[in-house]
Amino acid sequence: MKAFIIDRYGKNEVGRIGETPEPEVRDDDVLIQIHAASINALDSKIKNGEFKLILPYHFPLILGNDLAGTVERVGARVRSFKPGDEVYARPDDDRIGTFAEFIAVKESSLALKPNNLSMVEAASVPLVALTAWQVLVETAKLKKGQKVLIHAGSGGVGTIAIQLAKHLGAFVATTTSTANVAWVKALGADVVIDYKQQDFATVLRDYDVVLNSLGNGELNKSLQVLKPGGHLISISGPPTPAFAIARGLAWPLRQALRLLSFGIRNKAKKNGGHYTFVFMRADGAQLREITALIESGAIRPVVDKVFPFQDTHKALAYVDSGRAKGKVVVQVV
């Protein structure tokens, strides 16, 4: 089968389309013919080697963390899916590879595609929607009437998180650039901070939750907008000892992450609040909940651009440029 492959880690590694064997299908796997796959910031971070200590991949490596497609065949123990089903998923992080013609995904990580979405639209959803769900619903337990700041509202996670937070009944603030202020407001944000004109830390106060997807500067300033007892949740790091334990990482790595996150954990604690790092995981059951929200109209995906499969490297470069609004998708079929 054809796949988009990298042969080594590095920012200068462009990647290539090459031939690889079709994936092995285990008893609890579903083999999917991929119609479309979307680009995530995670793809570039993996390519650059930022996660090589946490996720030790082998080369040549097929990139890609999102897909929509059609079931080709199922493993002996699979009961929920059959050939011909239209599905979507974020595969488990040790079995990525959606920039390809086929992939084998665990049954438990898979869900039927929303009826009201095309394959391209569906491919844009799983990773960012699961991230938003695991931050706002699972970790923050966001309730009606609470206030949440979602950084980078025009990004892939931001566009879905704003809609999910509004569905949960929260008051939503977000940050974006001048060009996207009206556009992000139309997604449902109550307050939009133009970071080119305003400093969010001087404008916002008494927030219950902050979802951070940016760098250390924004992470530390986010503590200033939280009320005492508030919850700062970051998907861009630094990882915590709790994360290291959950991943089963070796003792030296646990100690390194303890030191790396000590400063922000300590500052949050002094404020009476707490800091959590979320590294999203595949979850078919949560994806089915998200499907229901999409089919009800509560959440709609935002697709910026669609690239043909042979231009996967250009799609990655476009996302790296930081200009994308919502998601960028690669059309495989």
Tab-separated table of N, CA and C in Angstrom, residues 36-46 51 55 57 63-68 87-99 103 105 109-111 114 117 119-136 138 155-161 164 211 213 235-236 247 278-284 286-288 290-291 294 299 301-302 316 319 326-329:
chain	number	residue	atom	x	y	z
A	36	ALA	N	-9.830	9.696	4.197
A	36	ALA	CA	-9.252	11.001	4.509
A	36	ALA	C	-8.589	10.950	5.876
A	37	ALA	N	-7.568	11.786	6.054
A	37	ALA	CA	-6.853	11.877	7.331
A	37	ALA	C	-6.537	13.341	7.567
A	38	SER	N	-6.558	13.771	8.829
A	38	SER	CA	-6.278	15.200	9.063
A	38	SER	C	-4.924	15.395	9.719
A	39	ILE	N	-4.434	16.631	9.552
A	39	ILE	CA	-3.132	17.011	10.097
A	39	ILE	C	-3.338	17.596	11.497
A	40	ASN	N	-2.482	17.221	12.429
A	40	ASN	CA	-2.500	17.792	13.777
A	40	ASN	C	-1.108	18.303	14.126
A	41	ALA	N	-1.063	19.257	15.058
A	41	ALA	CA	0.240	19.743	15.530
A	41	ALA	C	1.088	18.583	16.036
A	42	LEU	N	0.422	17.552	16.569
A	42	LEU	CA	1.117	16.373	17.089
A	42	LEU	C	1.983	15.700	16.019
A	43	ASP	N	1.521	15.725	14.760
A	43	ASP	CA	2.278	15.072	13.684
A	43	ASP	C	3.674	15.688	13.536
A	44	SER	N	3.726	17.019	13.571
A	44	SER	CA	5.032	17.686	13.455
A	44	SER	C	5.894	17.457	14.687
A	45	LYS	N	5.241	17.427	15.860
A	45	LYS	CA	6.004	17.179	17.089
A	45	LYS	C	6.625	15.781	17.074
A	46	ILE	N	5.859	14.806	16.573
A	46	ILE	CA	6.403	13.444	16.445
A	46	ILE	C	7.543	13.444	15.434
A	51	PHE	N	8.637	13.715	21.059
A	51	PHE	CA	8.034	12.708	21.935
A	51	PHE	C	8.809	11.384	21.920
A	55	LEU	N	7.204	8.178	23.363
A	55	LEU	CA	6.653	7.298	22.319
A	55	LEU	C	7.798	6.839	21.422
A	57	TYR	N	8.974	5.320	18.621
A	57	TYR	CA	8.565	4.742	17.335
A	57	TYR	C	9.760	4.136	16.601
A	63	LEU	N	3.300	8.537	9.471
A	63	LEU	CA	2.688	9.555	10.329
A	63	LEU	C	1.163	9.542	10.188
A	64	GLY	N	0.486	10.298	11.044
A	64	GLY	CA	-0.969	10.473	10.936
A	64	GLY	C	-1.713	9.949	12.141
A	65	ASN	N	-2.597	10.802	12.708
A	65	ASN	CA	-3.288	10.481	13.956
A	65	ASN	C	-4.812	10.582	13.893
A	66	ASP	N	-5.366	10.776	12.708
A	66	ASP	CA	-6.822	10.914	12.526
A	66	ASP	C	-7.234	10.246	11.239
A	67	LEU	N	-8.428	9.656	11.215
A	67	LEU	CA	-8.880	9.057	9.956
A	67	LEU	C	-10.391	8.963	9.885
A	68	ALA	N	-10.871	8.908	8.636
A	68	ALA	CA	-12.239	8.474	8.341
A	68	ALA	C	-12.128	7.540	7.145
A	87	VAL	N	-16.543	4.628	9.191
A	87	VAL	CA	-16.048	4.814	10.558
A	87	VAL	C	-15.070	5.980	10.628
A	88	TYR	N	-14.768	6.394	11.874
A	88	TYR	CA	-13.705	7.375	12.081
A	88	TYR	C	-13.033	7.079	13.415
A	89	ALA	N	-11.793	7.565	13.571
A	89	ALA	CA	-11.037	7.226	14.786
A	89	ALA	C	-9.779	8.063	14.910
A	90	ARG	N	-9.291	8.113	16.142
A	90	ARG	CA	-7.906	8.463	16.439
A	90	ARG	C	-7.297	7.142	16.908
A	91	PRO	N	-6.381	6.544	16.132
A	91	PRO	CA	-5.812	5.265	16.557
A	91	PRO	C	-4.980	5.413	17.831
A	92	ASP	N	-4.725	4.306	18.514
A	92	ASP	CA	-3.880	4.344	19.712
A	92	ASP	C	-2.511	4.916	19.356
A	93	ASP	N	-1.913	5.647	20.320
A	93	ASP	CA	-0.706	6.409	19.976
A	93	ASP	C	0.513	5.529	19.698
A	94	ASP	N	0.444	4.240	20.041
A	94	ASP	CA	1.562	3.353	19.678
A	94	ASP	C	1.316	2.667	18.335
A	95	ARG	N	0.180	3.006	17.681
A	95	ARG	CA	-0.140	2.380	16.388
A	95	ARG	C	-0.673	3.427	15.408
A	96	ILE	N	0.014	4.576	15.356
A	96	ILE	CA	-0.410	5.632	14.439
A	96	ILE	C	-0.106	5.221	12.995
A	97	GLY	N	-0.464	6.077	12.047
A	97	GLY	CA	-0.151	5.792	10.652
A	97	GLY	C	-1.333	5.973	9.725
A	98	THR	N	-2.042	7.101	9.860
A	98	THR	CA	-3.256	7.309	9.057
A	98	THR	C	-2.976	7.974	7.709
A	99	PHE	N	-1.729	8.408	7.480
A	99	PHE	CA	-1.388	8.929	6.149
A	99	PHE	C	-1.015	7.733	5.271
A	103	ILE	N	-5.210	1.065	7.468
A	103	ILE	CA	-4.690	1.006	8.830
A	103	ILE	C	-5.527	-0.008	9.612
A	105	VAL	N	-6.998	-0.689	13.290
A	105	VAL	CA	-7.309	0.057	14.515
A	105	VAL	C	-8.044	-0.862	15.475
A	109	SER	N	-11.202	1.632	19.889
A	109	SER	CA	-10.814	3.007	19.563
A	109	SER	C	-11.655	3.610	18.439
A	110	LEU	N	-12.591	2.837	17.937
A	110	LEU	CA	-13.297	3.173	16.696
A	110	LEU	C	-14.755	3.533	16.967
A	111	ALA	N	-15.319	4.367	16.093
A	111	ALA	CA	-16.751	4.698	16.161
A	111	ALA	C	-17.296	4.840	14.749
A	114	PRO	N	-20.216	10.082	11.945
A	114	PRO	CA	-21.487	10.823	12.004
A	114	PRO	C	-22.176	10.843	10.636
A	117	LEU	N	-21.824	14.050	8.274
A	117	LEU	CA	-20.507	14.533	7.851
A	117	LEU	C	-19.985	13.752	6.651
A	119	MET	N	-16.618	12.295	4.529
A	119	MET	CA	-15.383	11.652	5.004
A	119	MET	C	-14.337	12.705	5.373
A	120	VAL	N	-14.220	13.746	4.562
A	120	VAL	CA	-13.238	14.805	4.831
A	120	VAL	C	-13.552	15.497	6.154
A	121	GLU	N	-14.821	15.853	6.361
A	121	GLU	CA	-15.209	16.514	7.615
A	121	GLU	C	-14.981	15.590	8.811
A	122	ALA	N	-15.376	14.319	8.665
A	122	ALA	CA	-15.228	13.367	9.774
A	122	ALA	C	-13.770	13.163	10.144
A	123	ALA	N	-12.888	13.146	9.150
A	123	ALA	CA	-11.460	12.935	9.415
A	123	ALA	C	-10.864	14.066	10.247
A	124	SER	N	-11.502	15.243	10.216
A	124	SER	CA	-10.960	16.399	10.946
A	124	SER	C	-11.281	16.360	12.432
A	125	VAL	N	-12.130	15.423	12.857
A	125	VAL	CA	-12.720	15.494	14.191
A	125	VAL	C	-11.981	14.750	15.310
A	126	PRO	N	-11.619	13.460	15.145
A	126	PRO	CA	-11.341	12.629	16.338
A	126	PRO	C	-10.317	13.175	17.326
A	127	LEU	N	-9.105	13.483	16.891
A	127	LEU	CA	-8.075	13.870	17.862
A	127	LEU	C	-8.440	15.155	18.595
A	128	VAL	N	-8.888	16.176	17.857
A	128	VAL	CA	-9.171	17.454	18.523
A	128	VAL	C	-10.425	17.364	19.397
A	129	ALA	N	-11.428	16.618	18.944
A	129	ALA	CA	-12.657	16.499	19.738
A	129	ALA	C	-12.424	15.668	20.990
A	130	LEU	N	-11.649	14.591	20.867
A	130	LEU	CA	-11.316	13.789	22.051
A	130	LEU	C	-10.464	14.593	23.029
A	131	THR	N	-9.564	15.428	22.507
A	131	THR	CA	-8.756	16.295	23.372
A	131	THR	C	-9.665	17.239	24.151
A	132	ALA	N	-10.574	17.915	23.444
A	132	ALA	CA	-11.498	18.854	24.096
A	132	ALA	C	-12.354	18.127	25.135
A	133	TRP	N	-12.841	16.936	24.791
A	133	TRP	CA	-13.685	16.150	25.708
A	133	TRP	C	-12.905	15.754	26.962
A	134	GLN	N	-11.670	15.257	26.759
A	134	GLN	CA	-10.887	14.765	27.891
A	134	GLN	C	-10.401	15.910	28.795
A	135	VAL	N	-10.264	17.113	28.238
A	135	VAL	CA	-9.919	18.277	29.058
A	135	VAL	C	-11.150	18.816	29.793
A	136	LEU	N	-12.219	19.110	29.038
A	136	LEU	CA	-13.354	19.841	29.609
A	136	LEU	C	-14.326	18.956	30.374
A	138	GLU	N	-13.901	15.299	31.101
A	138	GLU	CA	-13.292	14.280	31.959
A	138	GLU	C	-12.415	14.888	33.059
A	155	GLY	N	-7.657	27.516	16.387
A	155	GLY	CA	-6.930	26.289	16.071
A	155	GLY	C	-7.834	25.070	16.062
A	156	GLY	N	-7.261	23.924	15.749
A	156	GLY	CA	-8.037	22.690	15.664
A	156	GLY	C	-8.755	22.338	16.953
A	157	VAL	N	-8.021	22.319	18.069
A	157	VAL	CA	-8.642	22.016	19.369
A	157	VAL	C	-9.571	23.150	19.780
A	158	GLY	N	-9.122	24.385	19.599
A	158	GLY	CA	-9.890	25.543	20.033
A	158	GLY	C	-11.275	25.623	19.422
A	159	THR	N	-11.372	25.387	18.114
A	159	THR	CA	-12.676	25.507	17.439
A	159	THR	C	-13.696	24.522	17.996
A	160	ILE	N	-13.253	23.310	18.326
A	160	ILE	CA	-14.163	22.305	18.889
A	160	ILE	C	-14.414	22.572	20.372
A	161	ALA	N	-13.352	22.955	21.107
A	161	ALA	CA	-13.479	23.178	22.557
A	161	ALA	C	-14.443	24.315	22.863
A	164	LEU	N	-17.928	22.860	22.418
A	164	LEU	CA	-18.245	21.897	23.474
A	164	LEU	C	-18.514	22.623	24.794
A	211	LEU	N	-7.763	26.171	29.449
A	211	LEU	CA	-7.214	25.147	28.549
A	211	LEU	C	-6.068	25.793	27.784
A	213	SER	N	-2.847	25.566	25.209
A	213	SER	CA	-2.228	24.784	24.137
A	213	SER	C	-1.012	25.520	23.586
A	235	ILE	N	-2.321	21.034	27.282
A	235	ILE	CA	-2.116	19.903	26.357
A	235	ILE	C	-0.764	20.034	25.655
A	236	SER	N	-0.019	21.115	25.995
A	236	SER	CA	1.278	21.334	25.353
A	236	SER	C	2.437	21.202	26.344
A	247	ARG	N	1.668	6.485	32.171
A	247	ARG	CA	2.275	5.944	30.939
A	247	ARG	C	3.241	4.800	31.234
A	278	VAL	N	-2.663	17.002	30.069
A	278	VAL	CA	-3.491	15.994	29.403
A	278	VAL	C	-2.852	15.614	28.072
A	279	PHE	N	-2.546	14.336	27.933
A	279	PHE	CA	-2.079	13.787	26.652
A	279	PHE	C	-3.197	12.875	26.166
A	280	MET	N	-3.947	13.360	25.180
A	280	MET	CA	-5.183	12.666	24.824
A	280	MET	C	-4.931	11.219	24.386
A	281	ARG	N	-5.956	10.398	24.592
A	281	ARG	CA	-5.850	8.982	24.243
A	281	ARG	C	-7.033	8.591	23.336
A	282	ALA	N	-6.854	7.531	22.594
A	282	ALA	CA	-7.928	6.987	21.762
A	282	ALA	C	-9.042	6.453	22.650
A	283	ASP	N	-10.296	6.675	22.241
A	283	ASP	CA	-11.424	6.210	23.057
A	283	ASP	C	-12.689	6.196	22.202
A	284	GLY	N	-13.070	5.003	21.752
A	284	GLY	CA	-14.237	4.866	20.883
A	284	GLY	C	-15.538	5.233	21.564
A	286	GLN	N	-16.021	7.525	23.971
A	286	GLN	CA	-16.124	8.987	23.991
A	286	GLN	C	-16.419	9.530	22.593
A	287	LEU	N	-15.837	8.906	21.587
A	287	LEU	CA	-16.074	9.345	20.209
A	287	LEU	C	-17.545	9.165	19.830
A	288	ARG	N	-18.186	8.140	20.361
A	288	ARG	CA	-19.633	7.954	20.102
A	288	ARG	C	-20.452	9.074	20.746
A	290	ILE	N	-19.342	12.098	21.139
A	290	ILE	CA	-19.067	13.240	20.270
A	290	ILE	C	-19.899	13.143	18.995
A	291	THR	N	-20.048	11.921	18.462
A	291	THR	CA	-20.890	11.700	17.273
A	291	THR	C	-22.304	12.207	17.522
A	294	ILE	N	-22.416	15.926	17.308
A	294	ILE	CA	-22.285	16.383	15.917
A	294	ILE	C	-23.603	16.185	15.172
A	299	ILE	N	-22.128	20.540	17.747
A	299	ILE	CA	-20.730	20.749	17.326
A	299	ILE	C	-20.649	20.568	15.818
A	301	PRO	N	-17.608	20.527	12.683
A	301	PRO	CA	-16.176	20.619	12.414
A	301	PRO	C	-15.857	21.815	11.525
A	302	VAL	N	-14.645	22.315	11.649
A	302	VAL	CA	-14.184	23.436	10.835
A	302	VAL	C	-12.992	22.965	10.014
A	316	LEU	N	1.360	19.377	5.883
A	316	LEU	CA	2.098	19.497	7.148
A	316	LEU	C	2.757	20.873	7.264
A	319	VAL	N	0.166	23.610	8.073
A	319	VAL	CA	-0.206	23.615	9.495
A	319	VAL	C	0.928	24.204	10.338
A	326	GLY	N	-9.028	26.153	12.085
A	326	GLY	CA	-9.631	24.829	12.183
A	326	GLY	C	-8.645	23.786	11.693
A	327	LYS	N	-9.144	22.826	10.918
A	327	LYS	CA	-8.329	21.663	10.540
A	327	LYS	C	-7.962	21.633	9.059
A	328	VAL	N	-6.856	20.947	8.780
A	328	VAL	CA	-6.374	20.698	7.422
A	328	VAL	C	-6.438	19.199	7.185
A	329	VAL	N	-6.975	18.810	6.046
A	329	VAL	CA	-7.251	17.401	5.770
A	329	VAL	C	-6.539	16.947	4.506
